[in-house]
PDB file of C-alpha atoms in Angstrom:
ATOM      1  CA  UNK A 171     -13.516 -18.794  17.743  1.00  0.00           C
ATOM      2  CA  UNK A 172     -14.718 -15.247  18.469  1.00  0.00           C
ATOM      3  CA  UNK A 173     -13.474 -15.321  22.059  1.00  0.00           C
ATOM      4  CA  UNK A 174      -9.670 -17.001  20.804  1.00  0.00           C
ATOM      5  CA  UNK A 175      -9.679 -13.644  18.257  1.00  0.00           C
ATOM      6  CA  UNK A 176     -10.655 -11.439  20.988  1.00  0.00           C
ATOM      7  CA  UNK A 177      -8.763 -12.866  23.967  1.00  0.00           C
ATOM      8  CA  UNK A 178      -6.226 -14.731  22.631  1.00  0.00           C
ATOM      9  CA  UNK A 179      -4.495 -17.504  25.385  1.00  0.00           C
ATOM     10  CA  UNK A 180      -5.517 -15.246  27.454  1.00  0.00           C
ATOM     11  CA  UNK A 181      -9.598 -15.292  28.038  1.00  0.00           C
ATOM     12  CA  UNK A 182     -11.531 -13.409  30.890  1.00  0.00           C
ATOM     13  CA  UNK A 183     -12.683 -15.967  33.863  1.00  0.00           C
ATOM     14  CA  UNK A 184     -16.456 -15.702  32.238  1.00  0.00           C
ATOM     15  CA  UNK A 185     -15.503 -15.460  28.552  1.00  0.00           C
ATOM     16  CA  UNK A 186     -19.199 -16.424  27.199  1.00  0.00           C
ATOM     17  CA  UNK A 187     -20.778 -13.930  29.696  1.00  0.00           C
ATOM     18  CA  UNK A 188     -18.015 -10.820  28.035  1.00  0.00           C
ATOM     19  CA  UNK A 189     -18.477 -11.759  25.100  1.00  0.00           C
ATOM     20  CA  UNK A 190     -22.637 -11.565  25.369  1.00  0.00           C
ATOM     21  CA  UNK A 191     -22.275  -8.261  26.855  1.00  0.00           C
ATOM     22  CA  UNK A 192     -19.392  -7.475  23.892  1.00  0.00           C
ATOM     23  CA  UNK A 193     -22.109  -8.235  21.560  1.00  0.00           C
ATOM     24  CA  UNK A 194     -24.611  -6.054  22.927  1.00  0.00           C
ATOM     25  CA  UNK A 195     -22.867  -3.368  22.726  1.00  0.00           C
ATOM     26  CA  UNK A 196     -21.621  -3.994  18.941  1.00  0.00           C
ATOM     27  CA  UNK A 197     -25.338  -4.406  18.043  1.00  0.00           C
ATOM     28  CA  UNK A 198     -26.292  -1.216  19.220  1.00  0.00           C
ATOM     29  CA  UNK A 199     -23.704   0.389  17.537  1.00  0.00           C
ATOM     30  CA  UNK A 200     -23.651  -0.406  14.033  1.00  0.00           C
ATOM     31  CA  UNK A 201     -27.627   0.325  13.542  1.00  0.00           C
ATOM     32  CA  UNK A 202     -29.400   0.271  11.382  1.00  0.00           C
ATOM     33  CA  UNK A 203     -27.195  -2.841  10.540  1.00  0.00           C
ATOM     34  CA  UNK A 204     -27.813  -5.541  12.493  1.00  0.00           C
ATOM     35  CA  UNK A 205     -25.820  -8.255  13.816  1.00  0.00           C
ATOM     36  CA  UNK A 206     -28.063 -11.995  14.072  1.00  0.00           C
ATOM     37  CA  UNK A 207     -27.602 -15.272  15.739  1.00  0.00           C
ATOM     38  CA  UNK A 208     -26.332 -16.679  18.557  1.00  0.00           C
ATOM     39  CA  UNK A 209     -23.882 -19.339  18.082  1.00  0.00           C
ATOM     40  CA  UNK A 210     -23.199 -18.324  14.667  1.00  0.00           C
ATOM     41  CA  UNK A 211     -23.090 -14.303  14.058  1.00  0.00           C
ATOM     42  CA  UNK A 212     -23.407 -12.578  10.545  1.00  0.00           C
ATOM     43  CA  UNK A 213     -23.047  -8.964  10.110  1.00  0.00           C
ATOM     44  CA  UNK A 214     -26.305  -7.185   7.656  1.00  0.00           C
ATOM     45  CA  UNK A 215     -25.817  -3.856   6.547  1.00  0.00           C
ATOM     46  CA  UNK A 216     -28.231  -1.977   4.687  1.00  0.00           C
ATOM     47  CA  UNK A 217     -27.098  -0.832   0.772  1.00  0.00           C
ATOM     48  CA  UNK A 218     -24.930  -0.282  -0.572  1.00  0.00           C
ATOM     49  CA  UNK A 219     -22.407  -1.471   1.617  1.00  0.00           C
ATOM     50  CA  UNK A 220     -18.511  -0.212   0.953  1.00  0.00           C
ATOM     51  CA  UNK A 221     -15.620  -1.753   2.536  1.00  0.00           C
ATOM     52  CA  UNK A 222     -12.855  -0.005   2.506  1.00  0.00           C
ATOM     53  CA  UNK A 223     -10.217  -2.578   2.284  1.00  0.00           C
ATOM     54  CA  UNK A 224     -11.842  -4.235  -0.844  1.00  0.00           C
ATOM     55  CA  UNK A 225     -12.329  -0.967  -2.253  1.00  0.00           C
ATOM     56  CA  UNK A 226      -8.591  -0.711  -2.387  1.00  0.00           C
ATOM     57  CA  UNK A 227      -7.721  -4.090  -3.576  1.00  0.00           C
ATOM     58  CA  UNK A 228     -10.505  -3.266  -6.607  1.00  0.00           C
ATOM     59  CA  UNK A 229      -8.906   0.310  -7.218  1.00  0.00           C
ATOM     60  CA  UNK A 230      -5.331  -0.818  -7.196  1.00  0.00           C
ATOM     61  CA  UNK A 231      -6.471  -3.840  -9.377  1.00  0.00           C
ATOM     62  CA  UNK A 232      -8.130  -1.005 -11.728  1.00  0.00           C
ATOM     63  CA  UNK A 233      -5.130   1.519 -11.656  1.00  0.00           C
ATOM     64  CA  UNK A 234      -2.851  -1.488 -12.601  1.00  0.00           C
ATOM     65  CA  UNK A 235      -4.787  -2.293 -15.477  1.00  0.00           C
ATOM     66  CA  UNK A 236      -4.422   1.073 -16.774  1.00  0.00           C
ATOM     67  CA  UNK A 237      -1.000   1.134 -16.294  1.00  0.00           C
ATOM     68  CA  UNK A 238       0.037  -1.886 -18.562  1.00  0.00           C
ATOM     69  CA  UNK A 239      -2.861  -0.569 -21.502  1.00  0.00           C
ATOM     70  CA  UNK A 240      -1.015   2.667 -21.099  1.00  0.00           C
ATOM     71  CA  UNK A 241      -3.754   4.804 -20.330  1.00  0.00           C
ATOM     72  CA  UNK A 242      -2.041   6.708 -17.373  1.00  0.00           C
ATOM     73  CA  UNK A 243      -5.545   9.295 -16.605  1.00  0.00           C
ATOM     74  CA  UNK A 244      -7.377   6.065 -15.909  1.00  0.00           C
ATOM     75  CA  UNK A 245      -4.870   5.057 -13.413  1.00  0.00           C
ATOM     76  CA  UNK A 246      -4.388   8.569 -11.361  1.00  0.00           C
ATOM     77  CA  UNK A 247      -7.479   8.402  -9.616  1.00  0.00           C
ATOM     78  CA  UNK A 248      -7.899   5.004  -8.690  1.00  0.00           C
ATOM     79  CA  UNK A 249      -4.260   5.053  -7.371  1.00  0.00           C
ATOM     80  CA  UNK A 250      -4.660   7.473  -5.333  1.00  0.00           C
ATOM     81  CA  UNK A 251      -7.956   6.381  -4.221  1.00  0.00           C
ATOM     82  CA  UNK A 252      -5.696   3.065  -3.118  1.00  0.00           C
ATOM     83  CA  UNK A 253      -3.443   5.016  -1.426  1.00  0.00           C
ATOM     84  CA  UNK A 254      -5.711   6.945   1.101  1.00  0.00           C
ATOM     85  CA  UNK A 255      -7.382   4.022   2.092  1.00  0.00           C
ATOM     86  CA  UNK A 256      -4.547   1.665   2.262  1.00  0.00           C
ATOM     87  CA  UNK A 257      -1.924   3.932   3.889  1.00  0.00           C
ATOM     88  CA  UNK A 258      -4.672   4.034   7.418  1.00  0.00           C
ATOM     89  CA  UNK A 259      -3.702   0.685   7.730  1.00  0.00           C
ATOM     90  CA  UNK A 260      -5.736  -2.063   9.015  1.00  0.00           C
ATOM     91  CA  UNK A 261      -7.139  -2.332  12.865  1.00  0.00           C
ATOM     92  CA  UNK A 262      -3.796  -0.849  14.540  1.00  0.00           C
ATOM     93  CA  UNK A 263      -5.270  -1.925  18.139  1.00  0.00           C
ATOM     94  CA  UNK A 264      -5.721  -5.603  16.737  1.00  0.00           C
ATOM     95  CA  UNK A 265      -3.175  -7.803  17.235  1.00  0.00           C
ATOM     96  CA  UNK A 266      -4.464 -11.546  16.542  1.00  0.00           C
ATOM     97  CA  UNK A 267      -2.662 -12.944  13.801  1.00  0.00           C
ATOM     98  CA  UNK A 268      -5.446 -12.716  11.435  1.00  0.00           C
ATOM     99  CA  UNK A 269      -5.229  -8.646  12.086  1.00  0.00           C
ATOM    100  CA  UNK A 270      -1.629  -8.873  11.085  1.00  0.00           C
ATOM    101  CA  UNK A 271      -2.351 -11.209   7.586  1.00  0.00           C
ATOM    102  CA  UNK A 272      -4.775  -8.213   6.839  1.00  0.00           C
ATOM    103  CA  UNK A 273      -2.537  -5.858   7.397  1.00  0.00           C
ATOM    104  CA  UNK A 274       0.055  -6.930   5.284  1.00  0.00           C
ATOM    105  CA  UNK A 275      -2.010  -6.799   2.609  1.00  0.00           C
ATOM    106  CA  UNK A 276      -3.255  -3.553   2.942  1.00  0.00           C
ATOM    107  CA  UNK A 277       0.770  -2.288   3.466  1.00  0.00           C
ATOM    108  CA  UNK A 278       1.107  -4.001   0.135  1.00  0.00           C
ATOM    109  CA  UNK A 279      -1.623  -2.430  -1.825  1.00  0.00           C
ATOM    110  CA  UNK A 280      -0.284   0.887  -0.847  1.00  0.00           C
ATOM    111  CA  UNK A 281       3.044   0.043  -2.212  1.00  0.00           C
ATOM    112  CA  UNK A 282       1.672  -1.131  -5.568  1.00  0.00           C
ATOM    113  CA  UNK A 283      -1.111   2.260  -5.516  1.00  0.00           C
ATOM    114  CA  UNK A 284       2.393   4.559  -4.962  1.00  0.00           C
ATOM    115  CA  UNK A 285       4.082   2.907  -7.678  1.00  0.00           C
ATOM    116  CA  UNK A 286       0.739   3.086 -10.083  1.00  0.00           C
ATOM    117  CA  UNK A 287      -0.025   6.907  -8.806  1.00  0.00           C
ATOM    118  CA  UNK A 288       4.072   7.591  -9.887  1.00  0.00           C
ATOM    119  CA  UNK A 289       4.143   6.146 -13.141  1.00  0.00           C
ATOM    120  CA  UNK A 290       0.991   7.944 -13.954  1.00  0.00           C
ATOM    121  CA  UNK A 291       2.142  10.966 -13.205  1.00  0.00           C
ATOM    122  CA  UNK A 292       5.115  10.494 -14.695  1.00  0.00           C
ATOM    123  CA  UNK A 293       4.089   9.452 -17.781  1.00  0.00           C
ATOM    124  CA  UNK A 294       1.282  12.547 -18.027  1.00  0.00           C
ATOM    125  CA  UNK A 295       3.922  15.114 -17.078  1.00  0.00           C
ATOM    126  CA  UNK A 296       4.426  18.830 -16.544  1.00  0.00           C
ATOM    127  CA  UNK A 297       2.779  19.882 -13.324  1.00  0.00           C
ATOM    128  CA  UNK A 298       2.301  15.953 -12.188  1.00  0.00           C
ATOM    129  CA  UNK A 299       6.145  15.649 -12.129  1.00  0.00           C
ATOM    130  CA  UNK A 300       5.558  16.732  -8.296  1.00  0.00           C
ATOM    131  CA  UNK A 301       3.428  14.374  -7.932  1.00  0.00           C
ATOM    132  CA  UNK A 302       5.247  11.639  -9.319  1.00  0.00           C
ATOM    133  CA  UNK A 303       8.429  12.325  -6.983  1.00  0.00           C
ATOM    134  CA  UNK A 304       7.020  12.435  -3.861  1.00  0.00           C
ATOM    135  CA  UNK A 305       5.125   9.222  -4.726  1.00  0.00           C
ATOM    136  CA  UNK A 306       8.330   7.828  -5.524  1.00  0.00           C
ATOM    137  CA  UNK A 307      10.307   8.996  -2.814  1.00  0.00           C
ATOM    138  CA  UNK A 308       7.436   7.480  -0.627  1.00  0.00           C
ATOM    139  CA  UNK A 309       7.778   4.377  -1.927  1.00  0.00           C
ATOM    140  CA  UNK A 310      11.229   3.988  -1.209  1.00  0.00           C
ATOM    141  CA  UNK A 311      11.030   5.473   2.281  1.00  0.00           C
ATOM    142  CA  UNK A 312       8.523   1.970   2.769  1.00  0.00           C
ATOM    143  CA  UNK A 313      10.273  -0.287   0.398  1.00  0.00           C
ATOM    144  CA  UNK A 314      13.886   0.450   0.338  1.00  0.00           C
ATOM    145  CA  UNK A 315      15.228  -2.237  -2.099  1.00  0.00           C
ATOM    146  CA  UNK A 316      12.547  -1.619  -4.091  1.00  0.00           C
ATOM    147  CA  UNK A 317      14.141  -1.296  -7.557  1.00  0.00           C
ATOM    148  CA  UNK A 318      11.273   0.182  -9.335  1.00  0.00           C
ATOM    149  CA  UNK A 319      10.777   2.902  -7.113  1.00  0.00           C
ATOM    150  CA  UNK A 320      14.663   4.072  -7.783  1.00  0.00           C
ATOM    151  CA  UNK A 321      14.455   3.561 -11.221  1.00  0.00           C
ATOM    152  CA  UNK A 322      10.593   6.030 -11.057  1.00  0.00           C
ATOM    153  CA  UNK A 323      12.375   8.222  -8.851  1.00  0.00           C
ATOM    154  CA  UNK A 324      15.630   9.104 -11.382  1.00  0.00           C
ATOM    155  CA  UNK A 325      13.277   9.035 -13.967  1.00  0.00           C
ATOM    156  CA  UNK A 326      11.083  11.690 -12.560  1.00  0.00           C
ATOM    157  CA  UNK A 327      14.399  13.674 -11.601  1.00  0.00           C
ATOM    158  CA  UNK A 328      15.029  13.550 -15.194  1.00  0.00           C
ATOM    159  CA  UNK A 329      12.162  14.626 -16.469  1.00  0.00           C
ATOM    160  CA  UNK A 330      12.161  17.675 -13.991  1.00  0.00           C
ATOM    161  CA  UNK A 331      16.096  18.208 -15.099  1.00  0.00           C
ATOM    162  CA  UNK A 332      17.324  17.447 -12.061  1.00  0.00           C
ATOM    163  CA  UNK A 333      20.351  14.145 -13.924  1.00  0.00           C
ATOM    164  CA  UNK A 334      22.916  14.880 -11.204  1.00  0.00           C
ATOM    165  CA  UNK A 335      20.374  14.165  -8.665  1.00  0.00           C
ATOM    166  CA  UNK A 336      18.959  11.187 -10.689  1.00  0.00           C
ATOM    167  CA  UNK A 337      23.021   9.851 -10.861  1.00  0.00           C
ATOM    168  CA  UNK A 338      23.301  10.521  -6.872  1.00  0.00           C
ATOM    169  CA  UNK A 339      19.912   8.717  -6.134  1.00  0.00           C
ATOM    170  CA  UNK A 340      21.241   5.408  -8.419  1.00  0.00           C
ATOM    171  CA  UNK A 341      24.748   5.811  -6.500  1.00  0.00           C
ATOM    172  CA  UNK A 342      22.346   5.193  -3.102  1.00  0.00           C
ATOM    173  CA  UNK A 343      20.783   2.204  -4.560  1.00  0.00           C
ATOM    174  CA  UNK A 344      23.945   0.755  -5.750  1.00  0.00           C
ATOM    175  CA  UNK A 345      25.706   1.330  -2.171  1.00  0.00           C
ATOM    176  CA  UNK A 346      22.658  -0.300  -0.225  1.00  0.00           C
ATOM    177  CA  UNK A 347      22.415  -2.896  -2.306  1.00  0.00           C
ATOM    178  CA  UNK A 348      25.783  -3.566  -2.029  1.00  0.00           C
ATOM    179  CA  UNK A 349      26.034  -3.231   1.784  1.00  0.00           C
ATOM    180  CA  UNK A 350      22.623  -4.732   2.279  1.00  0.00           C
ATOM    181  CA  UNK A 351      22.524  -7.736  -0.011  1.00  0.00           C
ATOM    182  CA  UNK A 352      26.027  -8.115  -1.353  1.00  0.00           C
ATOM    183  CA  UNK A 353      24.419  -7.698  -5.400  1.00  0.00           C
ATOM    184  CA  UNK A 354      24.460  -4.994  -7.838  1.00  0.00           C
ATOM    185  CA  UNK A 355      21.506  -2.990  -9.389  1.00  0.00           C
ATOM    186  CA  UNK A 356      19.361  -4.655 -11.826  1.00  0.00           C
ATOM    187  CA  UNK A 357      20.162  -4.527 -15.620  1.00  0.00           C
ATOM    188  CA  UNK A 358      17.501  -2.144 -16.206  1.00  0.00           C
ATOM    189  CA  UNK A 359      18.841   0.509 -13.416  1.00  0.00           C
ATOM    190  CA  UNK A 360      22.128  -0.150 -14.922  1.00  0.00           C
ATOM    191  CA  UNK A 361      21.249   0.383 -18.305  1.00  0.00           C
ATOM    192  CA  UNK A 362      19.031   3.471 -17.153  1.00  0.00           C
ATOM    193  CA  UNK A 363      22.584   4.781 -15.464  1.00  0.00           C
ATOM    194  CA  UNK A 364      24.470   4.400 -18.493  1.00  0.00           C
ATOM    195  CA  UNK A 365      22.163   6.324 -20.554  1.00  0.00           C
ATOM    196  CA  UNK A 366      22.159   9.271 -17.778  1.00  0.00           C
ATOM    197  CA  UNK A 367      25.807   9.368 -17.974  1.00  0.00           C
ATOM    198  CA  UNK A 368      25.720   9.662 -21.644  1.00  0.00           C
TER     199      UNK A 368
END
């Protein structure tokens, strides 16, 4: 199994004998961890033992939860804590399809950390409102047809009194979504346009 993830279809001519000599070298270097078995490997690190990826999953899963009680400081640091770690992404010189699985997962905590980070500062205000749009605008730069992030975005241009720019920015989602999916904006970006225009 290790020497399909490693190799692929495509295995050296003395695949056991690499991947002993593979193994050495990853036991040296993750000391004072150490790596046991033969057939079967495990991985034990001393505590306490932080991985990063679950770290993110757990901070976005926190931030979220502040979000929907409302309690928007709660949620600005464990956002962003999501963010950092998810927007490295995940083993960029991997590319077994496990690697890939992972790393969709990762590009989709980041999306849901930006959104979390911009709501929060949103929602707290004054100097934050920086914050919030260039989370937002960040978001759609990775998500395009990403409603909510439109609908953050005008809201945050709003708040900074910036409506023309909040119309403009609803006039871009309408036309892409138009051009890229044949539909119109959802009821809540339409309603949100109506009230701008009011």
């Amino acid at each position: 199994m290790l020497i399909d993830a490693l190799w692929g279809d495509e295995p050296p001519a003395a695949a056991g004998t690499a991947l002993n000599a593979l193994i050495s070298k990853v036991r040296a270097s993750v000391e004072p961890g150490t790596i046991t078995g033969r057939t079967h490997l495990g991985l034990v690190l001393p505590e306490p033992v932080i991985v990063d990826v679950e770290m993110a999953m757990a901070a976005v899963h926190a931030a979220e939860s502040a979000i929907s009680r409302g309690d928007w400081r709660a949620a600005w640091a464990p956002a962003l804590s999501a963010h950092f770690v998810a927007r490295r992404g995940f083993l960029p010189e991997a590319d077994a399809a496990w690697s890939e699985v992972w790393r969709r997962r990762l590009a989709e905590v980041d999306l849901r950390a930006l959104e979390c980070y911009a709501t929060a500062c949103l929602e707290m205000g004054g100097t934050e409102l920086a914050g919030a749009e260039r989370a937002a605008r960040q978001l759609i730069e990775q998500a395009p047809l990403r409603e909510t992030a439109h609908l953050l975005l005008m809201r945050t241009l709003v708040a900074r009194g910036n409506v023309a720019e909040a119309l403009a920015q609803y006039e871009r989602l309408r036309v892409l979504l138009r051009d890229e999916l044949g539909v119109s904006p959802s009821p809540g970006l339409r309603e949100a346009w109506a009230g701008l225009l009011r």
